mmCIF file of C-alpha atoms in Angstrom:
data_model
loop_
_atom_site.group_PDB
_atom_site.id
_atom_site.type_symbol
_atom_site.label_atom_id
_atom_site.label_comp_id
_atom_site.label_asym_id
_atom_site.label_seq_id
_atom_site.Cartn_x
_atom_site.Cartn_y
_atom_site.Cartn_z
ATOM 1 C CA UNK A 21 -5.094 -14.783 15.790
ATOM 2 C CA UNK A 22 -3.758 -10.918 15.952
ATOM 3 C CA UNK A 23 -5.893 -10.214 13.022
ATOM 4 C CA UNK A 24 -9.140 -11.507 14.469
ATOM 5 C CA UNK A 25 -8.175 -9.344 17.596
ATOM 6 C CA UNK A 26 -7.637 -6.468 16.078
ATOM 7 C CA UNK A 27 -11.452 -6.836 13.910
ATOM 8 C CA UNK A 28 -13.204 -7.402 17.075
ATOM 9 C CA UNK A 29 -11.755 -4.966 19.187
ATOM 10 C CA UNK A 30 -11.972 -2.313 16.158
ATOM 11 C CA UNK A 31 -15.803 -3.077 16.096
ATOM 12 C CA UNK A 32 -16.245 -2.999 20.059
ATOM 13 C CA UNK A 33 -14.792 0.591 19.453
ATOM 14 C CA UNK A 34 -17.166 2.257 16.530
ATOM 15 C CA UNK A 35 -18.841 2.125 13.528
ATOM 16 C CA UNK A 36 -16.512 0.522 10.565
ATOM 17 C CA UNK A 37 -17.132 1.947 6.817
ATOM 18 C CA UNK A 38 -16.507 -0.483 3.688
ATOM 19 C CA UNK A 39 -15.997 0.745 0.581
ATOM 20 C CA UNK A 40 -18.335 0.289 -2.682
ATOM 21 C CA UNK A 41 -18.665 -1.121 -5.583
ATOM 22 C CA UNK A 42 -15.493 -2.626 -7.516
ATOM 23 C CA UNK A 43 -17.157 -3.997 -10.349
ATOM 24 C CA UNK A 44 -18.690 -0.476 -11.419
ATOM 25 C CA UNK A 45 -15.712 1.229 -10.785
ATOM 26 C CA UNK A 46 -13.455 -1.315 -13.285
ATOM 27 C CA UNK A 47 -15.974 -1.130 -15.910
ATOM 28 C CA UNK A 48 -16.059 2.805 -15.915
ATOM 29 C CA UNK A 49 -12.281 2.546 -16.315
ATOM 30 C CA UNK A 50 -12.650 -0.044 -19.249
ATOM 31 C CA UNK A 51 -13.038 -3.190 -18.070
ATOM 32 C CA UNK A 52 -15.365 -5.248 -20.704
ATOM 33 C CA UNK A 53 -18.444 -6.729 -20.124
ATOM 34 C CA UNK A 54 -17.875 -10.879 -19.446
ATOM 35 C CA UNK A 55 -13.927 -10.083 -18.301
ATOM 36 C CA UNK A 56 -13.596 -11.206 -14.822
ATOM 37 C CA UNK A 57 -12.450 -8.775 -12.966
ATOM 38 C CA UNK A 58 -9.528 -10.774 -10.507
ATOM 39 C CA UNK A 59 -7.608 -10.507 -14.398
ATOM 40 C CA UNK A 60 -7.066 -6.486 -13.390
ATOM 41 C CA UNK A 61 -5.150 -7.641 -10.350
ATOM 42 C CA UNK A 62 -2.362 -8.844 -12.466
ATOM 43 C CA UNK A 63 -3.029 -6.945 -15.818
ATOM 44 C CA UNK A 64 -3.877 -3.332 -15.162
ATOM 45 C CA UNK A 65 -3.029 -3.334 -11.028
ATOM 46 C CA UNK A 66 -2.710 -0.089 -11.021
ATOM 47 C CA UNK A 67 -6.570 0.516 -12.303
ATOM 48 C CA UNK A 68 -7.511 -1.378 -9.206
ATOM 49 C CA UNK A 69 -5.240 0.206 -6.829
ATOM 50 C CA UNK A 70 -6.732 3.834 -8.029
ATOM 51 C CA UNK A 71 -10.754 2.508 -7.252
ATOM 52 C CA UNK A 72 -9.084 1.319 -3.410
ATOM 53 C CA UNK A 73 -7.450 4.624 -3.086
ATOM 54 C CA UNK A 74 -10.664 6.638 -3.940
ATOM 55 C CA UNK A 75 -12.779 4.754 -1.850
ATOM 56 C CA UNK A 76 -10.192 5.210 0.920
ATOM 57 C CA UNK A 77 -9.844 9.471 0.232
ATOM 58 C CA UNK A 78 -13.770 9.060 0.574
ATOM 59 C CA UNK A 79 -13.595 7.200 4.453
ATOM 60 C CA UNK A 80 -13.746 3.792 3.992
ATOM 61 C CA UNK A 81 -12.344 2.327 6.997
ATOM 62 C CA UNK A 82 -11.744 -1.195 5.261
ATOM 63 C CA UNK A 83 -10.976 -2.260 1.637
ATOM 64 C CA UNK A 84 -12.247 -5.521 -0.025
ATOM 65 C CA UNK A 85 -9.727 -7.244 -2.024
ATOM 66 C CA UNK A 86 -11.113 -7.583 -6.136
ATOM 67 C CA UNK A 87 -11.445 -11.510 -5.420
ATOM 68 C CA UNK A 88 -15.235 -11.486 -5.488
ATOM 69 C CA UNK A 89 -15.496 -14.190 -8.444
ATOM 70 C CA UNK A 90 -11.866 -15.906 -7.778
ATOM 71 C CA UNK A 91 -12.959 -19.306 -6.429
ATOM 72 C CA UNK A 92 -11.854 -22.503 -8.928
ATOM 73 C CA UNK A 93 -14.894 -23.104 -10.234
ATOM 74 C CA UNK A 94 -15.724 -18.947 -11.398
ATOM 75 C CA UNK A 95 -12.408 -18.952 -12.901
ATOM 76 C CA UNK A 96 -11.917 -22.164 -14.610
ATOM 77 C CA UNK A 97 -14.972 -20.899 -16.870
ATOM 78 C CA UNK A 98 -13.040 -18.440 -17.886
ATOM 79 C CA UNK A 99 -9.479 -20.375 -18.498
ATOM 80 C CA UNK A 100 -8.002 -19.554 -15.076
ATOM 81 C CA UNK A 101 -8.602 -22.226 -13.050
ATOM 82 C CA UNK A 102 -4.644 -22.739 -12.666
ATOM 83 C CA UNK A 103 -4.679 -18.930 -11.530
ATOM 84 C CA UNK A 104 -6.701 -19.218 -8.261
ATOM 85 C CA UNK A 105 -3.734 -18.993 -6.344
ATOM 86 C CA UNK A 106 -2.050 -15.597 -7.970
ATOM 87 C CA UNK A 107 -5.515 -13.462 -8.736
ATOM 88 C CA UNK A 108 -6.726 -13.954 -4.742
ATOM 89 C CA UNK A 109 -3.241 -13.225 -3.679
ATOM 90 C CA UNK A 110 -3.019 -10.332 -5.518
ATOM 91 C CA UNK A 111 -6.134 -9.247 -5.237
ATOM 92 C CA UNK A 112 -5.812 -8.696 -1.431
ATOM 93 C CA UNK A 113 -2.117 -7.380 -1.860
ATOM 94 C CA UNK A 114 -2.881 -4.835 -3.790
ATOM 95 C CA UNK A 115 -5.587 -3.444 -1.617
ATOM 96 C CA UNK A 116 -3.387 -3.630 0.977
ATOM 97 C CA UNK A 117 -0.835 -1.770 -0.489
ATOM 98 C CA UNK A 118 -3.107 1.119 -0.250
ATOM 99 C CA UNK A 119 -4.392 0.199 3.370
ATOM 100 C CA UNK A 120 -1.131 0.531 4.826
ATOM 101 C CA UNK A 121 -1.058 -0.902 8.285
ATOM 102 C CA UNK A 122 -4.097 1.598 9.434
ATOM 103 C CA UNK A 123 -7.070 0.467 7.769
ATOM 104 C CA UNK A 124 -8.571 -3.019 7.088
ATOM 105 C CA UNK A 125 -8.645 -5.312 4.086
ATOM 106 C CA UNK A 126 -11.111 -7.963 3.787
ATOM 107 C CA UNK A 127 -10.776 -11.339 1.084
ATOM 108 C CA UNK A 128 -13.544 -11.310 -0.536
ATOM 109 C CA UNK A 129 -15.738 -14.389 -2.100
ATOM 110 C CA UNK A 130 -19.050 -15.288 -3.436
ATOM 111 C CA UNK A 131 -21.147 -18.016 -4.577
ATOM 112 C CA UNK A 132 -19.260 -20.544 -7.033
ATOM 113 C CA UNK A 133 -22.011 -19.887 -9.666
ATOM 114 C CA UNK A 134 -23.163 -23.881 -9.747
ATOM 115 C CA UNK A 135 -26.108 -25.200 -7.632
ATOM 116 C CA UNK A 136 -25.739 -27.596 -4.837
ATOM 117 C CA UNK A 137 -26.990 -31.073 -4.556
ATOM 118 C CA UNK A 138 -29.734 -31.745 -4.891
ATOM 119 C CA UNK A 139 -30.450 -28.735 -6.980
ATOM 120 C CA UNK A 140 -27.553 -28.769 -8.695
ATOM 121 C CA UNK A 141 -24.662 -31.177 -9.149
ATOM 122 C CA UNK A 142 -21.591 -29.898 -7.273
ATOM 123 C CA UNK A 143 -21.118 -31.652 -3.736
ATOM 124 C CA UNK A 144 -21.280 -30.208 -0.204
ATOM 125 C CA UNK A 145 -17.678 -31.402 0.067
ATOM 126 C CA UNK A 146 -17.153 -30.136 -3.647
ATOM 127 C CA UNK A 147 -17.739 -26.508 -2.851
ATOM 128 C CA UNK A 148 -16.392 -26.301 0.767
ATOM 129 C CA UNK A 149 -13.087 -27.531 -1.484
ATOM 130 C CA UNK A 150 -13.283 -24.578 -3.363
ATOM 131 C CA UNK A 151 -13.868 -22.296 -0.870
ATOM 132 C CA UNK A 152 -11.396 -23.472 0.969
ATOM 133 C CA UNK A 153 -8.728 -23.429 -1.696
ATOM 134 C CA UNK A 154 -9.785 -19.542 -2.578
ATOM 135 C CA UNK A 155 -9.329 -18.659 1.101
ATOM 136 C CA UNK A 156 -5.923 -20.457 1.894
ATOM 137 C CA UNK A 157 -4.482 -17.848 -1.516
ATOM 138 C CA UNK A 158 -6.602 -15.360 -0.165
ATOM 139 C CA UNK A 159 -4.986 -15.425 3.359
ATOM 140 C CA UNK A 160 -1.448 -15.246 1.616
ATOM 141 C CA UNK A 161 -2.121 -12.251 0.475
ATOM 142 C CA UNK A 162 -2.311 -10.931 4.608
ATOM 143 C CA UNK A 163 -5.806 -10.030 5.064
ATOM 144 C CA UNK A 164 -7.443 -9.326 8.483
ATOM 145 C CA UNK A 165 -10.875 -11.388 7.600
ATOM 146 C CA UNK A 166 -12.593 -13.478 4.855
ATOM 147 C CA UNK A 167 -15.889 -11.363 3.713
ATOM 148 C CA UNK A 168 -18.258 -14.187 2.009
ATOM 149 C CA UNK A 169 -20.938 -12.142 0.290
ATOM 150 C CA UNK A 170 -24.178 -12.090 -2.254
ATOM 151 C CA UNK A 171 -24.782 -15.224 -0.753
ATOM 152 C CA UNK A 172 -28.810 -16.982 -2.018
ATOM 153 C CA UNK A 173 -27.919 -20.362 -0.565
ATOM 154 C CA UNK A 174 -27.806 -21.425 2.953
ATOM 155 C CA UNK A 175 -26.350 -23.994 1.946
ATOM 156 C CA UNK A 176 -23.250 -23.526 0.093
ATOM 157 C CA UNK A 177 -23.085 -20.306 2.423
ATOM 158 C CA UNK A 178 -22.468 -22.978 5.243
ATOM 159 C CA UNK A 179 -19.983 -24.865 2.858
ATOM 160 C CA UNK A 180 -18.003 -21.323 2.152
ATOM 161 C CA UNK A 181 -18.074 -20.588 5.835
ATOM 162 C CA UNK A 182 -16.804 -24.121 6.596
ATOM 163 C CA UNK A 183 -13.768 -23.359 3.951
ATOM 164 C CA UNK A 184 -12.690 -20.630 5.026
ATOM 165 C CA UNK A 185 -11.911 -22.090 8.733
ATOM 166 C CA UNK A 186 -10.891 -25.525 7.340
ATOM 167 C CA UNK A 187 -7.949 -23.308 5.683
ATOM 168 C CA UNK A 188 -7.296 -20.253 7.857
ATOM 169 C CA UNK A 189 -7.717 -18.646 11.301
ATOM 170 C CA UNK A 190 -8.690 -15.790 9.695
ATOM 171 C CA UNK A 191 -12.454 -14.110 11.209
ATOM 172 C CA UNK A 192 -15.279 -14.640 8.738
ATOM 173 C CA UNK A 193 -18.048 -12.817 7.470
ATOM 174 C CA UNK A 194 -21.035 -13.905 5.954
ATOM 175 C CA UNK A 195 -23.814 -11.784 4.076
ATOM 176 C CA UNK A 196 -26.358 -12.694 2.205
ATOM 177 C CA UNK A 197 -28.471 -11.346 -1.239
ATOM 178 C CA UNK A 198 -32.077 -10.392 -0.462
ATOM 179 C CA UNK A 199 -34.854 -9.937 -2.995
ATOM 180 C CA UNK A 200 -38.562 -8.271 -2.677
ATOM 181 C CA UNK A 201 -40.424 -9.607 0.096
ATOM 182 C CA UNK A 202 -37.506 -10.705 2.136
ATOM 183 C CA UNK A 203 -36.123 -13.992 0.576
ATOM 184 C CA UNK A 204 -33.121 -15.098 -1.101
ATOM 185 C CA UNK A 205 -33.081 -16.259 -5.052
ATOM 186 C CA UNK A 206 -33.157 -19.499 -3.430
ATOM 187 C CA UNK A 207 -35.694 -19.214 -0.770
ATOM 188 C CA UNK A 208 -34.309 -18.189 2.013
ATOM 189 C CA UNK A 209 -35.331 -16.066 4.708
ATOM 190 C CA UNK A 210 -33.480 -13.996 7.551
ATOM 191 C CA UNK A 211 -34.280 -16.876 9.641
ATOM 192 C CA UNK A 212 -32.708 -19.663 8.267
ATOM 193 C CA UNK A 213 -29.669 -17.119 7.425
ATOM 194 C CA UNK A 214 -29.195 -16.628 10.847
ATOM 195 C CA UNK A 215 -28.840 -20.353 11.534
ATOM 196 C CA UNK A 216 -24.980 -19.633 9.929
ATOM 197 C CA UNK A 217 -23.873 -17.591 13.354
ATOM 198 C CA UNK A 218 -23.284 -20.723 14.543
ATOM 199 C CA UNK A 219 -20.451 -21.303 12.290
ATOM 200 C CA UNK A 220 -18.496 -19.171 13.990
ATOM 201 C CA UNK A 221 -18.870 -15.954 12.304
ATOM 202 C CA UNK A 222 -17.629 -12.621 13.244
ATOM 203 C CA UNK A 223 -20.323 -10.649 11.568
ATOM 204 C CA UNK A 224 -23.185 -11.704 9.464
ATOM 205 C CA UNK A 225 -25.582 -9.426 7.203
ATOM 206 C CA UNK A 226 -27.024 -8.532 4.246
ATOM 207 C CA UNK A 227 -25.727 -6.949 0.691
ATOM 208 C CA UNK A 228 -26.560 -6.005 -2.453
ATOM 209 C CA UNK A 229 -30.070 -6.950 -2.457
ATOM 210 C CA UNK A 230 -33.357 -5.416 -4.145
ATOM 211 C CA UNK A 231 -33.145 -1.778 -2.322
ATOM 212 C CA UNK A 232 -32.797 0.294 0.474
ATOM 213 C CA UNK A 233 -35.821 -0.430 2.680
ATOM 214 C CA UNK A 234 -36.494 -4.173 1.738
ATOM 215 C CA UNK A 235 -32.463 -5.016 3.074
ATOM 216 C CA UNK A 236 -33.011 -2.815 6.151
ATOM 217 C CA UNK A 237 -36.243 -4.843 7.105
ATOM 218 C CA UNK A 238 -33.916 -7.883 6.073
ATOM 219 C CA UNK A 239 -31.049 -6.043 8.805
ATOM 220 C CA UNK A 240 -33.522 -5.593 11.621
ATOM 221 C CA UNK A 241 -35.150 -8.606 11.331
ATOM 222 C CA UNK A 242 -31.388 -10.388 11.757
ATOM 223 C CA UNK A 243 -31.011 -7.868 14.719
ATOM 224 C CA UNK A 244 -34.319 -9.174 16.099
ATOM 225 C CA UNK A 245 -33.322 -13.001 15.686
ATOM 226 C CA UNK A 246 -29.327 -12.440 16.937
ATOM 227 C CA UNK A 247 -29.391 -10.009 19.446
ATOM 228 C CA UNK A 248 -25.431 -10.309 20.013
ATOM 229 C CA UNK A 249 -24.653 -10.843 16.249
ATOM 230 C CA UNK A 250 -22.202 -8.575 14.917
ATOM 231 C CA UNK A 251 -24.392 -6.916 11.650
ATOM 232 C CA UNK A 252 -23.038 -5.618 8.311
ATOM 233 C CA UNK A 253 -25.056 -4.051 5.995
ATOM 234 C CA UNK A 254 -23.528 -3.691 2.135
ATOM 235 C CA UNK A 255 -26.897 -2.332 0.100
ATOM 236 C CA UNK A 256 -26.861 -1.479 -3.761
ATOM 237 C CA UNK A 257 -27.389 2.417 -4.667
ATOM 238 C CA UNK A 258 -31.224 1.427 -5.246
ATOM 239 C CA UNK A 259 -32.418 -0.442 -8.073
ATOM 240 C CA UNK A 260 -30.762 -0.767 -11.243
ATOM 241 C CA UNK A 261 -32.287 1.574 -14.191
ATOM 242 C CA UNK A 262 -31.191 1.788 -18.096
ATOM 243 C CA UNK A 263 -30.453 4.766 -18.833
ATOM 244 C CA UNK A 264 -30.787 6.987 -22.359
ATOM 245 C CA UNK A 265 -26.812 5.904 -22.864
ATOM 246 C CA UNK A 266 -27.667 2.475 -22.307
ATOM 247 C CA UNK A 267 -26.141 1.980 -19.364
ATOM 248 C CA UNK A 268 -27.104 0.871 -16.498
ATOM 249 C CA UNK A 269 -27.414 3.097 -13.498
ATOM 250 C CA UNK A 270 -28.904 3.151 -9.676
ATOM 251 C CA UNK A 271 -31.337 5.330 -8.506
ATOM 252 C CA UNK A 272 -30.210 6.637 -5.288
ATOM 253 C CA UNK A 273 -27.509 9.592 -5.355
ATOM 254 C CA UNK A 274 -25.363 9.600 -2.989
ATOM 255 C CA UNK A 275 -26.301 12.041 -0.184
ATOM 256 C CA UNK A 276 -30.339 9.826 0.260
ATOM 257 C CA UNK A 277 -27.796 6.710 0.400
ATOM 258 C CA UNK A 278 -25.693 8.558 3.626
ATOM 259 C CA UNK A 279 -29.116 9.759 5.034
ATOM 260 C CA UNK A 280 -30.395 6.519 4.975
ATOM 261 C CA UNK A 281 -27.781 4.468 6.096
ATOM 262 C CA UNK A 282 -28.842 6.052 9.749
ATOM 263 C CA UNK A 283 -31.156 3.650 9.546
ATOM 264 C CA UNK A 284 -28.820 0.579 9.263
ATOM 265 C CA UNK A 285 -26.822 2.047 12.248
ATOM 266 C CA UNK A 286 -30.199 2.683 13.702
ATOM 267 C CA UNK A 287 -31.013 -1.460 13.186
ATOM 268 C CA UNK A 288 -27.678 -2.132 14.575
ATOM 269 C CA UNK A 289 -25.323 -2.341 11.909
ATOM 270 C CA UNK A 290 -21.504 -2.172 12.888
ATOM 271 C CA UNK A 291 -20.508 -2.551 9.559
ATOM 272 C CA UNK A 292 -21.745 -0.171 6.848
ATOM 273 C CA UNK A 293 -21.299 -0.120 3.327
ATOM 274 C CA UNK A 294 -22.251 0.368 -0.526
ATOM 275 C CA UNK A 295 -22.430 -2.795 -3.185
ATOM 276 C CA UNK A 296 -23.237 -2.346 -6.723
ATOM 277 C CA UNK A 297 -24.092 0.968 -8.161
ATOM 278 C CA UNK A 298 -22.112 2.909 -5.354
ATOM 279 C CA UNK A 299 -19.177 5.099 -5.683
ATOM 280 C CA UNK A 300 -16.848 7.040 -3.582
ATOM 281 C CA UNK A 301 -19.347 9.561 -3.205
ATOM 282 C CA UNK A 302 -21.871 7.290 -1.690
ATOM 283 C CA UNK A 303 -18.733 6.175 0.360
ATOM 284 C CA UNK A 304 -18.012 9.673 1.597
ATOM 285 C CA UNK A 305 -21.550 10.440 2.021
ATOM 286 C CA UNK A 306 -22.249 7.447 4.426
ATOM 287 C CA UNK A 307 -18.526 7.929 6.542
ATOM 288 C CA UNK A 308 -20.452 11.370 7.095
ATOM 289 C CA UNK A 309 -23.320 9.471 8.794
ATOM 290 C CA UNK A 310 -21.413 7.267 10.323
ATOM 291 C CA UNK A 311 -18.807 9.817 11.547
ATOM 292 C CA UNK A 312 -22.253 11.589 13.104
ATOM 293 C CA UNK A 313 -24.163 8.814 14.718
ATOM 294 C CA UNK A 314 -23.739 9.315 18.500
ATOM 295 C CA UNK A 315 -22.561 5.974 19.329
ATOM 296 C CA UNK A 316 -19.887 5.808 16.611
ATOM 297 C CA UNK A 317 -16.644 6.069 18.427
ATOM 298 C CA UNK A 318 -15.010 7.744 14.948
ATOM 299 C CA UNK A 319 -14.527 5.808 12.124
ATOM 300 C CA UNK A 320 -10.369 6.135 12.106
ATOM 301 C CA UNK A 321 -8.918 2.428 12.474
#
């Protein structure tokens, strides 16, 4: 359990800073549209490698591995179901390998893409397989905690969480995906969310999500309902906008995103953040905040 010491005593301490995106980052370096990422970890490893290093230059205090879509049932869509084992390993090695021993790395996970019963037809016990299997090559790797994000179901959120413990010791943390008006894709609210702290989290939260303010009323609503909770916050760079290139880009430039993440710290965030659309500038400019807020403690792990 040294790893799970070490995360709680770094977050009794001060303010930790995640890194960004990872998905926006591959595809600027050439990853194509429909290629799952976790193939980088053993193809192009040192593409990866440079997006952990910039986000580390930039003040991230903890790396997530590129593992987001690496369960069974993500990759076997793909062709790489018998690769689960070497792309989540990897995945967190790598990012470790730029870590060192002084900053954090967290395994990373997400939904498996395939509704639960009775929406759906995968199994409770189905996906808490999956999970379970993704964490156990996930831990391999030497990770310090299990970050299960863009959550929408309670549900399988409950099965990931269950997973993860049924095949490591490793802390866990849970976020979820919030659209306009407070709800998950799926319905649910900050309330029923917060049901999962008693699965034995280590932090719980909110990322990626429709923007800024609507995941910050989403953050101190969580604050409100778990007073003790341990609160991450991981919110896109604004809304997604095509551009005139035809791309796709986020409306909020770095230095708002820093300003604004006061408020996250302000709602009692310990864990702060950037998902999709962010960059190492958005990194550096909310390590700036973070570095700043009086209760910090420094952001150095």
């Amino acid at each position: 359990m040294a790893e799970q010491s070490r995360l709680a005593r770094l977050l009794s301490q001060r303010i930790l800073v995640a890194d960004g995106a990872m998905g926006t980052m591959l595809q600027d370096a050439g990853l194509e549209p429909g290629t799952p990422p976790e193939v980088w970890n053993r193809d192009r490893p040192e593409a990866v490698r440079a997006v952990h290093a910039a986000y580390l230059r930039a003040g991230a205090d903890l790396l997530v591995a590129n593992t987001f879509t690496a369960t069974r049932l993500q990759l076997e869509r793909h062709g790489l179901a018998d690769k689960v084992a070497e792309l989540n390993r990897l995945g967190v090695e790598l990012a470790r390998m730029e870590a060192g021993p002084e900053r954090l790395v967290f395994g990373d996970m997400t939904s498996t893409g395939a509704l639960l019963e009775p929406f759906g037809t995968l199994s409770f016990a189905e996906a808490r397989d999956a999970y379970a299997e993704q964490a156990e090559a996930l831990a391999a790797g030497g990770p310090d905690a299990i970050l299960i994000e863009t959550m929408m179901d309670v549900n399988e959120g409950r099965a990931a969480i269950q997973g993860v413990h049924d095949a490591t010791d490793l802390p866990v943390i849970c976020t979820f995906s919030f659209q306009k008006g407070g709800r998950t894709v799926m319905g649910a609210g900050p309330a029923e969310v917060a049901q999962l702290w008693q699965e034995g989290l280590a932090a719980i939260g909110a990322n990626c999500g429709h923007n800024l303010q609507d995941t910050l009323a989403v953050v101190e609503e969580l604050r409100r309902l778990l007073p003790e909770a341990t609160l991450m916050a991981k919110p896109n760079a604004g809304v997604p906008v095509l551009g005139e290139d035809g791309r796709t880009h986020f409306d909020v430039d770095p230095e708002p995103m820093g300003a604004f993440s006061v408020r996250f710290l302000d709602a009692g965030a310990r864990i702060i953040g950037a998902c999709c659309g962010s960059t190492p500038d958005h990194i550096a400019a909310i390590a700036r905040a973070a570095r700043a807020y009086p209760s910090s403690g420094g952001t150095n792990v």
